[in-house]
Coordinates of C-alpha atoms in Angstrom, one line a residue:
M5 CA 17.6 0.4 -54.7
F6 CA 21.1 2.1 -55.9
S7 CA 22.0 3.0 -59.3
E8 CA 24.8 3.1 -61.0
K9 CA 25.2 7.0 -60.6
D10 CA 25.0 6.7 -56.9
F11 CA 28.4 5.1 -56.8
I12 CA 29.9 7.4 -58.6
V13 CA 32.3 9.9 -56.0
S14 CA 32.3 13.4 -58.1
D15 CA 33.4 15.6 -54.8
Y16 CA 36.0 14.4 -51.8
S17 CA 38.7 15.8 -49.9
I18 CA 41.3 13.7 -48.5
T19 CA 42.7 14.6 -45.1
F20 CA 44.9 11.8 -44.0
T21 CA 48.5 10.6 -45.7
E22 CA 48.4 6.6 -44.8
G23 CA 46.7 4.1 -43.3
D24 CA 45.6 0.3 -44.1
S25 CA 42.4 -2.3 -43.4
Q26 CA 42.2 -5.9 -44.1
W27 CA 39.5 -8.0 -44.6
S28 CA 38.5 -11.8 -45.3
A29 CA 36.0 -12.4 -48.0
P30 CA 34.4 -16.0 -48.7
S31 CA 34.0 -17.8 -51.8
N32 CA 30.5 -19.1 -52.8
I33 CA 29.0 -21.6 -54.7
A34 CA 25.9 -21.2 -57.4
L35 CA 22.7 -22.7 -56.6
V36 CA 21.1 -21.5 -59.7
K37 CA 24.0 -21.1 -62.0
Y38 CA 25.3 -17.7 -63.4
W39 CA 26.4 -18.5 -67.0
G40 CA 26.5 -15.8 -69.9
K41 CA 27.1 -12.4 -69.4
I42 CA 26.3 -8.8 -71.5
G43 CA 27.7 -5.3 -71.0
K44 CA 30.1 -4.5 -68.4
Q45 CA 30.0 -7.6 -66.2
L46 CA 26.4 -7.8 -66.3
P47 CA 24.4 -11.0 -66.3
A48 CA 22.4 -12.4 -69.0
N49 CA 20.5 -14.2 -66.0
P50 CA 19.9 -14.2 -62.2
S51 CA 21.7 -16.7 -59.8
I52 CA 21.4 -17.5 -56.5
S53 CA 24.7 -18.5 -54.2
F54 CA 25.3 -19.9 -50.7
T55 CA 28.2 -17.7 -49.0
L56 CA 30.7 -20.2 -48.0
N57 CA 32.8 -20.0 -44.5
N58 CA 36.1 -21.6 -44.6
C59 CA 37.4 -20.8 -48.3
K60 CA 38.2 -17.6 -48.0
T61 CA 40.5 -14.8 -49.4
I62 CA 42.2 -12.7 -46.7
T63 CA 43.3 -9.5 -48.1
K64 CA 45.6 -6.2 -46.6
L65 CA 45.5 -3.1 -48.2
S66 CA 47.9 -0.7 -47.2
F67 CA 47.8 2.9 -48.7
I68 CA 49.9 6.0 -48.8
K69 CA 49.1 9.7 -50.3
K70 CA 51.8 10.2 -53.3
Q71 CA 51.9 13.1 -55.6
N72 CA 51.9 11.9 -58.7
T73 CA 48.2 11.1 -59.6
D74 CA 48.6 10.4 -63.0
T75 CA 48.7 6.6 -63.0
F76 CA 48.1 3.7 -60.5
S77 CA 50.8 2.8 -58.6
F78 CA 50.5 -0.7 -56.2
D79 CA 52.5 -3.7 -55.3
F80 CA 50.9 -7.2 -54.8
F81 CA 52.1 -9.9 -52.7
F82 CA 50.6 -13.7 -52.5
E83 CA 51.2 -15.4 -49.5
G84 CA 54.3 -13.3 -48.8
N85 CA 56.1 -13.3 -52.7
P86 CA 55.7 -10.7 -54.9
K87 CA 53.6 -11.9 -57.8
E88 CA 54.1 -9.8 -61.1
T89 CA 51.6 -12.2 -62.8
F90 CA 48.6 -10.9 -60.9
K91 CA 49.6 -7.3 -61.3
P92 CA 47.5 -7.0 -64.5
K93 CA 44.4 -8.6 -63.8
I94 CA 44.5 -5.8 -60.7
Q95 CA 45.3 -3.2 -63.1
N96 CA 42.3 -4.1 -64.7
F97 CA 40.1 -4.1 -62.1
L98 CA 41.6 -0.9 -61.1
E99 CA 40.9 0.6 -64.2
R100 CA 37.2 -0.9 -64.6
I101 CA 36.6 1.1 -61.1
L102 CA 38.3 4.4 -61.3
D103 CA 35.2 6.0 -62.7
Y104 CA 33.7 5.1 -59.3
C105 CA 36.6 5.9 -57.0
P106 CA 38.4 8.3 -58.6
Y107 CA 40.5 8.8 -55.6
L108 CA 42.5 5.6 -56.1
K109 CA 45.4 7.3 -58.3
E110 CA 46.1 9.6 -55.4
F111 CA 47.9 6.6 -53.4
H112 CA 50.6 4.1 -53.7
F113 CA 49.0 0.2 -52.1
I114 CA 50.7 -2.5 -50.8
I115 CA 48.0 -5.3 -51.4
N116 CA 48.8 -8.6 -49.5
T117 CA 46.7 -10.9 -50.0
S118 CA 46.5 -15.3 -48.8
N119 CA 43.9 -18.0 -49.3
T120 CA 42.8 -20.3 -46.9
F121 CA 42.5 -22.9 -49.3
P122 CA 45.2 -24.4 -51.5
H123 CA 45.5 -21.8 -54.7
S124 CA 46.1 -24.8 -56.9
S125 CA 42.6 -26.6 -55.5
G126 CA 40.4 -26.1 -58.2
I127 CA 38.5 -23.7 -56.1
A128 CA 37.7 -20.5 -57.9
S129 CA 39.8 -17.9 -56.1
S130 CA 39.0 -15.0 -57.9
A131 CA 35.4 -14.3 -56.3
S132 CA 36.5 -14.3 -52.9
G133 CA 39.8 -12.5 -54.1
M134 CA 37.9 -9.3 -55.9
A135 CA 35.4 -9.3 -52.9
A136 CA 38.4 -8.7 -50.5
L137 CA 40.1 -6.2 -52.3
A138 CA 36.6 -4.5 -53.1
M139 CA 35.8 -4.6 -49.5
N140 CA 39.4 -2.7 -48.6
I141 CA 38.7 -0.4 -51.0
M142 CA 35.3 0.5 -49.4
S143 CA 37.1 0.9 -46.3
L144 CA 39.2 3.4 -47.5
E145 CA 36.2 5.2 -49.0
K146 CA 34.5 5.3 -45.6
L147 CA 37.3 7.1 -44.5
I148 CA 37.1 9.9 -47.3
N149 CA 33.6 10.0 -46.0
P150 CA 32.9 8.7 -42.6
S151 CA 29.1 9.2 -42.7
M152 CA 28.4 6.4 -45.4
P153 CA 25.6 4.4 -44.5
D154 CA 26.2 0.6 -44.0
E155 CA 24.1 0.2 -46.8
Y156 CA 25.5 1.9 -49.4
F157 CA 29.0 0.8 -48.1
F158 CA 28.0 -3.2 -48.7
Q159 CA 25.9 -2.3 -52.2
K160 CA 28.7 -0.2 -53.7
A161 CA 31.0 -3.3 -52.4
S162 CA 28.9 -5.7 -53.9
F163 CA 29.3 -3.6 -57.3
L164 CA 32.9 -3.0 -57.7
A165 CA 33.4 -6.8 -56.7
R166 CA 31.2 -7.1 -59.7
L167 CA 33.4 -5.5 -62.1
G168 CA 36.6 -7.4 -60.8
S169 CA 34.6 -11.1 -61.2
G170 CA 31.2 -11.2 -61.8
S171 CA 30.1 -14.0 -59.2
A172 CA 32.7 -11.8 -56.6
C173 CA 29.3 -9.5 -56.1
R174 CA 27.9 -12.6 -53.7
S175 CA 30.5 -13.1 -51.5
I176 CA 29.9 -9.6 -49.8
K177 CA 27.0 -10.3 -47.2
G178 CA 24.5 -12.9 -46.3
K179 CA 24.3 -16.2 -46.1
T180 CA 22.3 -16.5 -49.8
I181 CA 22.7 -14.3 -51.8
I182 CA 20.9 -13.4 -55.7
W183 CA 22.5 -11.7 -58.5
G184 CA 20.4 -10.5 -61.3
E185 CA 17.2 -8.9 -62.1
H186 CA 14.7 -11.1 -61.6
T187 CA 10.9 -10.4 -61.7
D188 CA 10.0 -12.3 -58.6
T189 CA 12.6 -10.0 -56.8
P190 CA 12.1 -6.7 -56.5
S191 CA 14.7 -5.5 -55.2
S192 CA 17.0 -7.4 -57.6
S193 CA 19.8 -5.9 -59.5
N194 CA 22.1 -6.9 -62.3
L195 CA 24.6 -4.5 -60.3
Y196 CA 25.1 -6.2 -57.2
G197 CA 23.9 -8.8 -54.7
I198 CA 21.1 -8.6 -52.5
E199 CA 20.5 -11.2 -49.4
L200 CA 17.5 -13.5 -49.6
E201 CA 15.4 -12.8 -46.4
D202 CA 13.5 -15.4 -44.3
L203 CA 15.7 -18.2 -44.8
H204 CA 14.7 -21.5 -43.4
P205 CA 16.4 -22.6 -40.0
I206 CA 17.5 -25.6 -42.2
F207 CA 19.5 -23.9 -44.5
H208 CA 21.7 -21.6 -41.8
N209 CA 24.4 -24.2 -41.5
Y210 CA 24.3 -26.2 -44.2
Q211 CA 27.4 -27.8 -44.9
D212 CA 29.3 -28.1 -48.4
T213 CA 32.0 -31.0 -48.8
I214 CA 34.2 -30.3 -51.7
L215 CA 35.6 -33.0 -53.3
L216 CA 38.7 -32.0 -55.1
V217 CA 38.7 -34.3 -58.3
D218 CA 41.1 -32.2 -60.5
K219 CA 43.0 -29.8 -59.2
G220 CA 44.8 -28.3 -62.2
E221 CA 44.2 -25.2 -63.8
K222 CA 40.9 -25.0 -65.7
Q223 CA 40.9 -26.1 -69.3
V224 CA 38.4 -23.3 -70.2
S225 CA 38.5 -20.1 -68.5
S226 CA 35.1 -18.6 -67.4
T227 CA 35.7 -15.3 -69.4
V228 CA 35.9 -17.6 -72.5
G229 CA 32.6 -19.8 -70.9
H230 CA 30.6 -16.9 -70.8
D231 CA 31.2 -15.7 -74.0
L232 CA 30.2 -19.0 -75.4
M233 CA 26.7 -18.3 -74.6
H234 CA 26.6 -15.4 -77.1
G235 CA 24.9 -17.4 -80.0
H236 CA 24.5 -20.4 -78.2
P237 CA 21.8 -22.5 -79.4
F238 CA 20.3 -23.1 -76.2
A239 CA 20.8 -19.9 -74.8
T240 CA 17.7 -18.2 -74.8
Q241 CA 15.7 -21.5 -72.9
R242 CA 18.6 -21.7 -70.6
F243 CA 18.1 -17.9 -69.6
A244 CA 14.1 -18.6 -69.2
Q245 CA 14.8 -21.3 -67.2
A246 CA 17.1 -19.9 -64.7
H247 CA 14.3 -17.4 -63.6
Q248 CA 12.1 -20.0 -63.5
N249 CA 14.7 -22.0 -61.3
L250 CA 15.2 -18.8 -59.3
T251 CA 11.6 -18.6 -58.4
R252 CA 11.1 -22.2 -57.4
I253 CA 14.5 -22.5 -55.6
K254 CA 13.4 -19.2 -53.0
E255 CA 10.4 -21.3 -52.1
T256 CA 12.1 -23.8 -51.1
L257 CA 15.0 -22.1 -49.4
T258 CA 12.3 -20.1 -47.6
K259 CA 10.3 -23.0 -46.6
G260 CA 12.8 -25.8 -46.3
H261 CA 11.5 -28.1 -48.9
L262 CA 14.6 -30.3 -49.3
D263 CA 13.0 -32.5 -51.8
D264 CA 12.7 -29.7 -54.2
F265 CA 15.9 -27.9 -53.3
I266 CA 17.9 -31.1 -54.4
K267 CA 16.1 -31.5 -58.0
I268 CA 16.2 -27.8 -58.3
V269 CA 20.3 -27.6 -57.2
E270 CA 21.1 -31.2 -59.2
S271 CA 19.0 -30.0 -62.4
E272 CA 21.0 -26.4 -62.4
A273 CA 24.3 -28.1 -62.3
L274 CA 23.8 -30.6 -65.0
T275 CA 22.3 -27.8 -67.1
L276 CA 25.4 -25.6 -66.6
H277 CA 27.7 -28.4 -68.0
A278 CA 25.4 -29.0 -70.7
M279 CA 25.9 -25.6 -71.8
M280 CA 29.2 -26.1 -72.1
M281 CA 29.1 -29.3 -73.9
T282 CA 26.6 -27.9 -76.7
S283 CA 28.5 -24.7 -77.5
M284 CA 31.0 -24.3 -80.3
P285 CA 33.6 -25.1 -79.9
Y286 CA 32.4 -27.4 -76.9
F287 CA 34.2 -29.1 -74.2
I288 CA 33.8 -31.2 -71.1
L289 CA 34.8 -29.6 -67.8
M290 CA 33.6 -33.1 -65.7
K291 CA 36.0 -36.2 -65.4
P292 CA 35.6 -39.9 -65.2
N293 CA 35.8 -39.5 -61.3
T294 CA 33.2 -36.6 -61.1
L295 CA 30.4 -39.3 -62.9
E296 CA 31.3 -42.0 -60.4
I297 CA 30.8 -39.6 -57.6
I298 CA 27.4 -38.6 -58.9
N299 CA 26.1 -41.9 -58.9
K300 CA 27.4 -43.3 -55.7
I301 CA 25.8 -40.2 -54.1
W302 CA 22.5 -41.0 -56.2
N303 CA 22.6 -44.6 -55.2
F304 CA 23.6 -43.7 -51.3
R305 CA 20.6 -41.1 -51.4
I306 CA 18.2 -43.7 -52.7
I307 CA 19.2 -46.3 -50.0
T308 CA 19.7 -44.1 -46.8
Q309 CA 17.1 -41.7 -47.6
I310 CA 19.6 -38.7 -46.3
P311 CA 18.7 -35.8 -48.1
V312 CA 22.3 -35.0 -49.4
C313 CA 23.0 -33.8 -53.2
F314 CA 25.4 -32.3 -55.3
T315 CA 26.2 -29.3 -57.3
L316 CA 28.8 -28.4 -59.8
D317 CA 30.9 -25.2 -60.5
A318 CA 32.9 -24.7 -63.9
G319 CA 35.1 -27.9 -63.7
A320 CA 35.7 -31.4 -62.3
N321 CA 35.6 -30.6 -58.3
V322 CA 31.8 -32.0 -56.7
H323 CA 30.0 -29.9 -54.0
I324 CA 28.5 -32.4 -51.6
L325 CA 25.6 -29.9 -49.8
Y326 CA 23.3 -31.5 -46.8
P327 CA 21.9 -30.6 -43.8
I328 CA 24.3 -30.1 -40.4
N329 CA 22.3 -32.9 -38.8
V330 CA 23.3 -35.7 -41.3
K331 CA 26.7 -34.4 -41.3
D332 CA 28.4 -37.7 -39.5
Q333 CA 26.7 -40.4 -42.1
V334 CA 27.9 -38.2 -44.8
L335 CA 31.1 -37.6 -43.8
E336 CA 31.4 -41.5 -43.3
F337 CA 30.1 -42.4 -46.8
I338 CA 32.6 -39.5 -48.5
N339 CA 35.5 -41.6 -46.5
N340 CA 34.1 -45.1 -47.0
E341 CA 33.3 -44.7 -51.1
L342 CA 34.3 -41.3 -52.6
I343 CA 37.2 -40.4 -51.2
I344 CA 39.3 -42.7 -54.0
Y345 CA 37.8 -40.3 -56.6
C346 CA 39.9 -37.4 -55.2
Q347 CA 42.8 -36.0 -56.3
N348 CA 45.4 -37.3 -53.4
R349 CA 42.2 -38.3 -51.7
Q350 CA 41.7 -34.7 -50.6
Y351 CA 38.7 -32.5 -49.5
I352 CA 37.5 -29.5 -48.1
C353 CA 34.8 -29.2 -45.4
D354 CA 32.8 -25.8 -45.5
Q355 CA 29.7 -24.4 -44.6
I356 CA 27.4 -21.7 -45.2
G357 CA 28.9 -18.4 -43.7
I358 CA 28.0 -14.6 -43.2
G359 CA 30.3 -12.8 -45.8
A360 CA 33.0 -10.5 -45.9
V361 CA 34.2 -9.9 -42.2
L362 CA 36.8 -7.1 -41.1
I363 CA 40.1 -8.2 -39.6

């Protein structure tokens, strides 16, 4: 295991003047939810997620050595166009990671980024975006320190991504990622994500079809939502529940017990929204169509005995999870019964992926 001190670069020399790299990094969907944070982007409870494959951010980082090393210097382009509104978030991220990457002020950066999914789709792009940027920064650090071991490379990338967006640390490497200290997971850490070992084959290509119920901006930001767990009347019980559910779901994921997997995943999704509805101030991010879809899924599962289930993120969209061997039946069900509840009849087909990829 690495400590925070292990990620501090104290002595380095730069022997090159320019270069570039390009990485793609996926979004992820939590099965046991992270909701509530402490300290510097640390989780109040552990979480576990499926890494997605198709919903990803592609980021190219170009850099050139500069004379003035007093400030950060970068240009940011989103899908080919300058995006000044994104720059404060990038600036804040660079400031957060400077202690661990002191070489950043020695370069001018050009950041070109794009998403494979519509920016206004309601799918959180901060996880994939920050993960992709962190991977590029680590590629730069690898040029400075070519002998860097791969394990360190990926763990520090996860560590850096977390400082940009908490769940981004789960978008770096592996199919199923645990983030947060957990008694039953000895190598787990609040600082970065680790891969769940011995994932049962039925989950290796598990499907996630994302029904786009509401593609608008979230009513409540994740940052505000996390903050509302401070002083929440059910926070202590919720954090204990997350620890218990992580222990339980690890067993289902390694043994392939789909019935238990479904119960835990759906309970976690509803608990996440229950925390929102019982905070102060309280809020509801589900829409009427979200509930229609959930009830349709429950009814379909009872009638067909097909192991399909749902999870939710902090919004109205519904992630439908199922094994690949029932893909045709589930997609037929979606097209026949659920598409009418999607905004503009849109949904995205995705599945478990492997994490960030160098392009």
